[in-house]
Amino acid sequence: MQKFSGFELFRRALGGHKGWQPQWRTPEPKAEYDVIIVGAGGHGLATAYYLAKEHGITNVAVIERGWLGGGNTGRNTTIVRSNYLFDESAGLYEHAVKLWEGLSADLNYNVMYSARGVLMLAHNHHDVQSFTRHVHSNRLNGVDNEWLTAEECKAFCPPLNISSMRYPILGGALQRRGGTARHDAVAWGFARAADARGVDIIQNCEVTAIRRDASGAVEGVDTSHGFIRAKKIGVSAAGHTSVVMAMAGVRMPLESYPLQALVSEPVKPAFPTVVMSNTIHAYISQSDKGEMVIGAGTDAYTSYSQRGGLHITTHTLDAICELVPQFRRLRMLRNWGGIVDVTPDRSPIIAKTPVPGLYVNCGWGTGGFKATPGSGNVFAHTIAKDQPHPINAAFTLERFRDGFLIDEAAAAAVAH
């Protein structure tokens, strides 16, 4: 793998930037792999990378029906945080944040992780009780989170309107180590590092069936490029998990909804942190390019349409104009929708399945991007060892049968 460094960048610049190698290969699929990962988004690529790096399993294929990173990895608002309520969730997301903090150096690729803070606003007595409960829970789990008064929120993020609105701001919970990362760079960085360790990334190759042998175990996948044999298959297909898992005869406890986001025209640096509001229902940050990145809620109805209802984004922009009145004249450049798989308890599934050799990573709702490195790390462990990592041991399929739910519905800033 061609190493990136300041010296190398300077040397290439003098030569007109000629001679850079492709960041990953474009191989034809082999007849058989030790592990096939379905889905070349951030989670799938991270899984392949950690399989190779930490478990020495390099005969791995990541199969993607479209372009690498073209699914939910490229359709989110890039927020990173770990201030979840329950012990299991805090452990999983904090594991991810710790990996985020060293990820650029680990991958030799700048993923543009920016720990600018995530501020979650309280607008009523219930919000105050809920967020202070989160703060205390996070402290017990060693996760940084602190309570700010309304005036302290204003001091931390001066553009905020804290009083002259329908629901004045009463305070906020701030995680200073939270922030953002560049979603494209995350996918590209993991792809490049996985490829360098021998992983085959096969794009524009759709999985059409999952074959099982006479014992019921998986034996490979039929694809648009032919049959590929493998004794282990990890499904990390973001918003289409139910579709892929049905190919193996597994019914998932998931519902799929469009989730929209918007970006504004780029402006000078004007918004220093990530701000989220459950009550008036919006979240916003500023990208390194200057755009305001705004997240909306999910549609009320299940759908695989990547558009979503116009009234959803209108409602979100109403909320943003209340929170930050100086943004009322900003022009929106574009909006988009991604499909999110939502579980009954709003927590993910990272687990073995009833089918031998079949593993699944899904159900992230609105929380998938922030967990990318941690999710891939523990999913790789689960596949390699055929047993869960202690961090993801609770995130099973069986919890919906046995009632051991991890109810994080209040942890997101949007309705889902």
Short mmCIF file of C-alpha atoms in Angstrom, two decimals:
data_model
loop_
_atom_site.label_atom_id
_atom_site.label_comp_id
_atom_site.label_asym_id
_atom_site.label_seq_id
_atom_site.Cartn_x
_atom_site.Cartn_y
_atom_site.Cartn_z
CA MET A 1 0.00 0.00 0.00
CA GLN A 2 1.36 3.40 -0.94
CA LYS A 3 1.83 5.28 2.33
CA PHE A 4 0.45 8.80 2.67
CA SER A 5 2.60 11.40 4.42
CA GLY A 6 3.33 15.10 4.24
CA PHE A 7 6.64 14.37 2.54
CA GLU A 8 4.99 12.09 -0.04
CA LEU A 9 2.30 14.68 -0.75
CA PHE A 10 4.96 17.36 -1.27
CA ARG A 11 7.03 15.08 -3.51
CA ARG A 12 4.04 14.15 -5.67
CA ALA A 13 2.97 17.78 -5.92
CA LEU A 14 6.32 18.66 -7.48
CA GLY A 15 5.65 15.97 -10.10
CA GLY A 16 2.14 17.10 -10.97
CA HIS A 17 0.58 14.42 -8.76
CA LYS A 18 1.43 11.70 -11.25
CA GLY A 19 2.09 8.16 -10.13
CA TRP A 20 -0.46 7.80 -7.33
CA GLN A 21 -1.64 4.20 -7.15
CA PRO A 22 -5.34 3.24 -7.23
CA GLN A 23 -6.56 3.11 -3.66
CA TRP A 24 -7.95 -0.40 -4.04
CA ARG A 25 -7.97 -3.10 -6.67
CA THR A 26 -10.90 -4.15 -8.88
CA PRO A 27 -10.62 -7.95 -8.75
CA GLU A 28 -12.83 -10.57 -10.29
CA PRO A 29 -14.43 -12.77 -7.61
CA LYS A 30 -12.66 -16.00 -6.75
CA ALA A 31 -14.56 -19.29 -6.64
CA GLU A 32 -14.32 -19.50 -2.85
CA TYR A 33 -13.55 -17.33 0.16
CA ASP A 34 -13.24 -18.00 3.88
CA VAL A 35 -15.68 -15.14 4.58
CA ILE A 36 -18.04 -13.13 2.40
CA ILE A 37 -19.31 -9.79 3.66
CA VAL A 38 -22.49 -8.57 1.95
CA GLY A 39 -22.42 -4.78 1.75
CA ALA A 40 -19.45 -2.46 1.14
CA GLY A 41 -20.58 0.36 3.38
CA GLY A 42 -18.57 1.56 6.35
CA HIS A 43 -19.63 -1.32 8.60
CA GLY A 44 -18.95 -4.02 6.00
CA LEU A 45 -15.56 -2.60 5.03
CA ALA A 46 -14.57 -2.12 8.67
CA THR A 47 -15.51 -5.74 9.36
CA ALA A 48 -13.30 -6.95 6.52
CA TYR A 49 -10.44 -4.74 7.70
CA TYR A 50 -10.54 -6.01 11.28
CA LEU A 51 -10.94 -9.63 10.11
CA ALA A 52 -7.66 -9.24 8.27
CA LYS A 53 -5.85 -7.08 10.80
CA GLU A 54 -6.86 -8.66 14.12
CA HIS A 55 -7.76 -12.23 13.16
CA GLY A 56 -5.48 -12.94 10.21
CA ILE A 57 -8.40 -13.86 7.94
CA THR A 58 -7.48 -12.31 4.60
CA ASN A 59 -9.32 -14.58 2.16
CA VAL A 60 -12.33 -12.28 2.38
CA ALA A 61 -14.64 -10.76 -0.22
CA VAL A 62 -16.80 -7.70 0.34
CA ILE A 63 -19.65 -7.77 -2.18
CA GLU A 64 -21.54 -4.60 -3.04
CA ARG A 65 -24.44 -4.37 -5.48
CA GLY A 66 -23.67 -0.72 -6.26
CA TRP A 67 -20.65 1.45 -5.62
CA LEU A 68 -18.53 1.27 -2.52
CA GLY A 69 -19.93 3.62 0.13
CA GLY A 70 -22.96 4.44 -2.02
CA GLY A 71 -25.53 3.31 0.53
CA ASN A 72 -26.13 4.63 4.03
CA THR A 73 -22.45 5.47 4.53
CA GLY A 74 -22.91 8.26 2.00
CA ARG A 75 -26.41 9.15 3.22
CA ASN A 76 -26.06 10.37 6.78
CA THR A 77 -25.11 13.43 8.80
CA THR A 78 -21.71 12.11 10.00
CA ILE A 79 -22.29 12.59 13.74
CA VAL A 80 -20.10 10.73 16.24
CA ARG A 81 -21.03 10.37 19.94
CA SER A 82 -21.35 7.71 22.64
CA ASN A 83 -23.64 9.26 25.28
CA TYR A 84 -26.24 6.51 25.23
CA LEU A 85 -28.23 5.54 28.31
CA PHE A 86 -27.91 1.81 28.84
CA ASP A 87 -24.67 0.09 29.85
CA GLU A 88 -24.68 -2.13 26.76
CA SER A 89 -25.11 0.82 24.38
CA ALA A 90 -22.58 2.99 26.16
CA GLY A 91 -20.03 0.18 25.93
CA LEU A 92 -20.60 -0.32 22.21
CA TYR A 93 -20.59 3.34 21.17
CA GLU A 94 -17.72 4.26 23.50
CA HIS A 95 -15.68 1.43 21.95
CA ALA A 96 -16.38 3.09 18.60
CA VAL A 97 -15.39 6.59 19.79
CA LYS A 98 -12.08 5.28 21.12
CA LEU A 99 -11.39 3.75 17.70
CA TRP A 100 -12.47 6.99 15.97
CA GLU A 101 -9.87 8.90 17.98
CA GLY A 102 -7.00 6.91 16.44
CA LEU A 103 -8.58 5.84 13.18
CA SER A 104 -6.77 8.20 10.80
CA ALA A 105 -3.39 7.02 12.07
CA ASP A 106 -4.47 3.37 12.06
CA LEU A 107 -5.70 3.51 8.45
CA ASN A 108 -3.03 5.98 7.26
CA TYR A 109 -5.98 7.90 5.86
CA ASN A 110 -7.45 11.16 7.10
CA VAL A 111 -11.07 10.39 8.03
CA MET A 112 -11.43 13.99 9.23
CA TYR A 113 -12.66 13.09 12.72
CA SER A 114 -13.39 16.39 14.46
CA ALA A 115 -14.15 16.29 18.20
CA ARG A 116 -16.06 19.57 18.19
CA GLY A 117 -18.66 18.39 20.73
CA VAL A 118 -22.28 17.26 20.53
CA LEU A 119 -24.82 19.38 22.42
CA MET A 120 -28.29 17.89 23.04
CA LEU A 121 -30.82 20.57 23.99
CA ALA A 122 -33.55 20.38 26.62
CA HIS A 123 -36.74 22.40 26.08
CA ASN A 124 -39.01 21.18 28.88
CA HIS A 125 -38.94 19.57 32.30
CA HIS A 126 -39.06 16.07 30.83
CA ASP A 127 -36.02 16.80 28.63
CA VAL A 128 -34.10 18.07 31.65
CA GLN A 129 -34.88 14.92 33.63
CA SER A 130 -34.05 12.64 30.71
CA PHE A 131 -30.74 14.28 29.81
CA THR A 132 -29.50 14.63 33.37
CA ARG A 133 -30.28 10.93 33.78
CA HIS A 134 -28.12 10.30 30.69
CA VAL A 135 -25.33 12.45 32.15
CA HIS A 136 -25.29 10.50 35.41
CA SER A 137 -25.50 7.15 33.62
CA ASN A 138 -22.66 8.12 31.28
CA ARG A 139 -20.46 9.18 34.19
CA LEU A 140 -20.97 5.76 35.82
CA ASN A 141 -19.86 4.15 32.55
CA GLY A 142 -16.81 6.39 32.16
CA VAL A 143 -18.32 8.25 29.21
CA ASP A 144 -17.85 12.03 29.18
CA ASN A 145 -21.11 13.99 29.29
CA GLU A 146 -21.96 17.12 31.26
CA TRP A 147 -24.95 19.33 31.94
CA LEU A 148 -24.92 22.95 30.78
CA THR A 149 -27.34 25.71 31.72
CA ALA A 150 -29.07 27.61 28.93
CA GLU A 151 -26.55 30.44 29.27
CA GLU A 152 -23.67 27.96 29.13
CA CYS A 153 -25.20 26.44 25.98
CA LYS A 154 -25.29 29.92 24.45
CA ALA A 155 -21.66 30.53 25.42
CA PHE A 156 -20.59 27.22 23.90
CA CYS A 157 -22.58 27.78 20.69
CA PRO A 158 -23.22 31.56 20.29
CA PRO A 159 -25.61 31.37 17.28
CA LEU A 160 -28.21 29.53 19.40
CA ASN A 161 -31.47 31.29 20.21
CA ILE A 162 -32.18 30.23 23.78
CA SER A 163 -35.24 32.27 24.74
CA SER A 164 -37.41 33.86 22.02
CA MET A 165 -38.92 30.68 20.67
CA ARG A 166 -41.91 28.41 21.25
CA TYR A 167 -39.92 26.10 23.51
CA PRO A 168 -37.06 28.04 25.13
CA ILE A 169 -33.85 26.16 25.85
CA LEU A 170 -33.58 25.15 29.51
CA GLY A 171 -30.14 23.53 29.24
CA GLY A 172 -28.27 20.86 27.38
CA ALA A 173 -26.11 17.74 27.69
CA LEU A 174 -22.68 18.16 26.13
CA GLN A 175 -20.31 15.40 25.10
CA ARG A 176 -17.08 17.21 24.23
CA ARG A 177 -15.44 14.16 22.60
CA GLY A 178 -18.38 13.83 20.21
CA GLY A 179 -18.23 15.45 16.81
CA THR A 180 -18.16 14.54 13.14
CA ALA A 181 -16.09 12.63 10.59
CA ARG A 182 -16.04 12.64 6.80
CA HIS A 183 -18.25 9.74 5.67
CA ASP A 184 -16.66 9.23 2.24
CA ALA A 185 -13.18 9.20 3.75
CA VAL A 186 -14.27 6.59 6.29
CA ALA A 187 -15.42 4.21 3.55
CA TRP A 188 -12.40 4.91 1.36
CA GLY A 189 -9.96 4.57 4.25
CA PHE A 190 -11.31 1.21 5.36
CA ALA A 191 -11.49 0.00 1.74
CA ARG A 192 -7.90 0.96 1.05
CA ALA A 193 -6.59 -0.60 4.26
CA ALA A 194 -8.61 -3.80 3.81
CA ASP A 195 -7.51 -4.13 0.19
CA ALA A 196 -3.89 -3.74 1.25
CA ARG A 197 -4.30 -6.75 3.54
CA GLY A 198 -5.66 -8.90 0.70
CA VAL A 199 -9.42 -8.38 0.95
CA ASP A 200 -11.24 -8.42 -2.42
CA ILE A 201 -13.77 -5.61 -2.80
CA ILE A 202 -16.21 -6.53 -5.56
CA GLN A 203 -18.47 -3.66 -6.64
CA ASN A 204 -21.54 -3.74 -8.88
CA CYS A 205 -22.14 -7.36 -7.93
CA GLU A 206 -25.60 -8.08 -6.54
CA VAL A 207 -26.29 -10.99 -4.21
CA THR A 208 -29.39 -12.76 -5.54
CA ALA A 209 -29.53 -15.78 -3.23
CA ILE A 210 -27.89 -17.37 -0.20
CA ARG A 211 -27.39 -21.10 -0.62
CA ARG A 212 -27.62 -23.53 2.30
CA ASP A 213 -26.44 -27.14 2.30
CA ALA A 214 -28.32 -30.24 3.46
CA SER A 215 -27.42 -29.52 7.10
CA GLY A 216 -28.83 -26.00 6.83
CA ALA A 217 -25.47 -24.23 6.98
CA VAL A 218 -24.55 -21.59 4.44
CA GLU A 219 -22.41 -22.71 1.50
CA GLY A 220 -22.18 -19.51 -0.55
CA VAL A 221 -24.02 -16.80 -2.44
CA ASP A 222 -25.42 -16.54 -5.93
CA THR A 223 -24.53 -13.21 -7.43
CA SER A 224 -24.83 -11.33 -10.69
CA HIS A 225 -21.24 -12.54 -11.28
CA GLY A 226 -22.02 -16.18 -10.55
CA PHE A 227 -21.90 -18.46 -7.51
CA ILE A 228 -19.24 -17.76 -4.84
CA ARG A 229 -18.62 -20.37 -2.18
CA ALA A 230 -18.00 -19.51 1.49
CA LYS A 231 -18.60 -21.21 4.83
CA LYS A 232 -19.16 -17.90 6.61
CA ILE A 233 -21.31 -15.00 5.42
CA GLY A 234 -21.69 -11.69 7.24
CA VAL A 235 -24.64 -9.55 6.20
CA SER A 236 -24.08 -5.81 6.64
CA ALA A 237 -26.54 -4.45 4.11
CA ALA A 238 -27.85 -1.38 5.96
CA GLY A 239 -31.43 -0.59 4.91
CA HIS A 240 -31.99 -3.82 2.98
CA THR A 241 -31.06 -6.37 5.63
CA SER A 242 -34.52 -7.93 5.67
CA VAL A 243 -34.32 -8.53 1.91
CA VAL A 244 -30.91 -10.23 2.09
CA MET A 245 -31.69 -12.29 5.20
CA ALA A 246 -34.92 -13.54 3.63
CA MET A 247 -32.72 -15.20 1.01
CA ALA A 248 -31.51 -17.52 3.78
CA GLY A 249 -35.00 -18.01 5.19
CA VAL A 250 -34.45 -15.77 8.23
CA ARG A 251 -37.22 -13.34 9.17
CA MET A 252 -35.83 -10.23 10.86
CA PRO A 253 -37.49 -8.02 13.53
CA LEU A 254 -36.96 -4.91 11.40
CA GLU A 255 -38.94 -2.14 9.78
CA SER A 256 -37.36 0.06 7.10
CA TYR A 257 -38.03 3.79 6.77
CA PRO A 258 -36.67 6.66 4.67
CA LEU A 259 -34.58 9.10 6.73
CA GLN A 260 -33.81 12.47 5.16
CA ALA A 261 -31.05 15.02 5.46
CA LEU A 262 -30.21 18.36 3.83
CA VAL A 263 -27.23 20.60 3.22
CA SER A 264 -27.19 24.35 2.73
CA GLU A 265 -25.03 26.51 0.55
CA PRO A 266 -21.49 26.80 2.00
CA VAL A 267 -20.78 29.80 4.24
CA LYS A 268 -17.87 30.91 6.39
CA PRO A 269 -17.32 29.13 9.74
CA ALA A 270 -20.41 30.05 11.76
CA PHE A 271 -21.47 27.03 13.82
CA PRO A 272 -18.86 25.54 16.15
CA THR A 273 -20.43 22.29 17.32
CA VAL A 274 -23.12 19.70 16.66
CA VAL A 275 -26.52 20.64 18.09
CA MET A 276 -29.44 18.25 18.46
CA SER A 277 -32.98 18.86 19.64
CA ASN A 278 -35.45 16.05 20.20
CA THR A 279 -38.35 18.28 21.16
CA ILE A 280 -38.49 20.62 18.18
CA HIS A 281 -36.88 17.90 16.15
CA ALA A 282 -33.74 18.83 14.28
CA TYR A 283 -29.99 18.48 14.38
CA ILE A 284 -27.33 20.52 12.67
CA SER A 285 -23.57 20.88 12.23
CA GLN A 286 -21.29 22.64 9.78
CA SER A 287 -19.14 20.62 7.41
CA ASP A 288 -15.51 21.44 6.70
CA LYS A 289 -16.70 22.71 3.30
CA GLY A 290 -18.95 25.26 5.03
CA GLU A 291 -22.31 23.63 4.37
CA MET A 292 -24.83 23.34 7.19
CA VAL A 293 -25.63 19.63 7.46
CA ILE A 294 -29.17 19.16 8.77
CA GLY A 295 -30.88 15.95 9.82
CA ALA A 296 -34.61 15.33 9.62
CA GLY A 297 -36.82 12.57 10.96
CA THR A 298 -38.02 9.36 9.44
CA ASP A 299 -41.23 9.09 7.48
CA ALA A 300 -44.22 7.68 9.32
CA TYR A 301 -44.59 4.78 6.90
CA THR A 302 -42.24 1.97 5.95
CA SER A 303 -40.77 2.33 2.48
CA TYR A 304 -37.69 1.62 0.38
CA SER A 305 -38.05 4.94 -1.44
CA GLN A 306 -34.91 7.07 -1.03
CA ARG A 307 -36.90 10.32 -1.14
CA GLY A 308 -39.18 10.75 1.84
CA GLY A 309 -42.03 13.19 2.39
CA LEU A 310 -41.49 16.90 1.71
CA HIS A 311 -43.37 17.87 4.87
CA ILE A 312 -40.69 16.13 6.95
CA THR A 313 -37.91 18.41 5.74
CA THR A 314 -40.17 21.47 5.93
CA HIS A 315 -40.85 20.72 9.58
CA THR A 316 -37.12 20.29 10.23
CA LEU A 317 -36.24 23.61 8.62
CA ASP A 318 -38.91 25.33 10.72
CA ALA A 319 -37.13 23.98 13.78
CA ILE A 320 -33.69 25.07 12.55
CA CYS A 321 -34.96 28.61 11.93
CA GLU A 322 -36.23 28.72 15.51
CA LEU A 323 -32.97 27.41 16.93
CA VAL A 324 -30.70 29.59 14.80
CA PRO A 325 -32.61 32.59 13.40
CA GLN A 326 -29.58 33.86 11.49
CA PHE A 327 -29.87 30.82 9.19
CA ARG A 328 -33.29 31.86 7.89
CA ARG A 329 -31.76 33.27 4.72
CA LEU A 330 -29.60 30.22 3.98
CA ARG A 331 -30.48 28.44 0.75
CA MET A 332 -30.72 24.66 0.79
CA LEU A 333 -28.63 23.04 -1.93
CA ARG A 334 -29.95 19.50 -1.83
CA ASN A 335 -31.64 16.86 0.27
CA TRP A 336 -31.57 13.09 0.16
CA GLY A 337 -32.99 10.06 1.87
CA GLY A 338 -31.44 6.86 3.12
CA ILE A 339 -33.22 3.71 4.27
CA VAL A 340 -32.76 2.84 7.92
CA ASP A 341 -33.58 -0.51 9.46
CA VAL A 342 -35.25 -0.04 12.83
CA THR A 343 -35.60 -2.69 15.55
CA PRO A 344 -38.40 -2.74 18.18
CA ASP A 345 -36.01 -1.44 20.88
CA ARG A 346 -34.07 0.95 18.60
CA SER A 347 -30.78 -0.86 19.27
CA PRO A 348 -28.75 -2.79 16.70
CA ILE A 349 -28.32 -6.51 16.15
CA ILE A 350 -24.71 -7.75 15.85
CA ALA A 351 -24.94 -11.47 16.18
CA LYS A 352 -24.92 -15.05 15.00
CA THR A 353 -28.17 -16.24 13.47
CA PRO A 354 -30.05 -19.55 13.67
CA VAL A 355 -28.38 -20.48 10.35
CA PRO A 356 -24.87 -21.92 10.91
CA GLY A 357 -22.25 -19.72 9.27
CA LEU A 358 -24.59 -16.74 8.83
CA TYR A 359 -24.01 -13.54 10.84
CA VAL A 360 -25.82 -10.22 10.77
CA ASN A 361 -25.04 -6.60 11.61
CA CYS A 362 -28.14 -4.41 11.26
CA GLY A 363 -30.91 -2.40 12.88
CA TRP A 364 -28.95 0.77 13.57
CA GLY A 365 -31.84 3.16 12.95
CA THR A 366 -30.25 6.60 12.98
CA GLY A 367 -27.10 5.51 14.85
CA GLY A 368 -25.11 3.57 12.30
CA PHE A 369 -22.41 6.00 11.21
CA LYS A 370 -21.19 6.86 14.70
CA ALA A 371 -20.63 3.17 15.47
CA THR A 372 -18.78 2.30 12.25
CA PRO A 373 -15.32 1.28 13.55
CA GLY A 374 -16.62 -0.27 16.77
CA SER A 375 -19.35 -2.18 14.99
CA GLY A 376 -16.94 -3.55 12.41
CA ASN A 377 -14.45 -4.48 15.10
CA VAL A 378 -16.85 -6.57 17.21
CA PHE A 379 -18.63 -8.01 14.17
CA ALA A 380 -15.28 -9.26 12.86
CA HIS A 381 -14.65 -10.90 16.24
CA THR A 382 -18.08 -12.56 16.13
CA ILE A 383 -17.45 -13.99 12.66
CA ALA A 384 -13.87 -15.06 13.33
CA LYS A 385 -14.54 -16.70 16.71
CA ASP A 386 -18.12 -17.84 16.01
CA GLN A 387 -19.07 -16.18 19.28
CA PRO A 388 -19.78 -12.57 20.22
CA HIS A 389 -17.26 -10.12 21.56
CA PRO A 390 -18.19 -9.17 25.16
CA ILE A 391 -19.16 -5.71 23.89
CA ASN A 392 -21.82 -7.00 21.49
CA ALA A 393 -22.92 -10.03 23.49
CA ALA A 394 -26.24 -8.38 24.41
CA PHE A 395 -27.13 -7.29 20.89
CA THR A 396 -28.62 -10.62 19.84
CA LEU A 397 -31.59 -11.64 17.74
CA GLU A 398 -32.87 -13.71 20.66
CA ARG A 399 -33.47 -10.66 22.87
CA PHE A 400 -36.70 -10.02 20.97
CA ARG A 401 -37.83 -13.54 21.84
CA ASP A 402 -36.63 -13.49 25.44
CA GLY A 403 -37.52 -9.90 26.30
CA PHE A 404 -34.04 -8.62 27.18
CA LEU A 405 -34.52 -5.38 25.28
CA ILE A 406 -32.10 -2.42 25.20
CA ASP A 407 -34.58 0.42 24.86
CA GLU A 408 -32.68 3.39 23.41
CA ALA A 409 -35.65 5.06 21.72
CA ALA A 410 -35.03 8.26 23.67
CA ALA A 411 -31.37 8.41 22.68
CA ALA A 412 -31.87 9.67 19.14
CA ALA A 413 -32.71 13.20 18.15
CA VAL A 414 -35.30 12.16 15.61
CA ALA A 415 -38.51 10.19 15.59
CA HIS A 416 -38.01 6.56 14.70
#
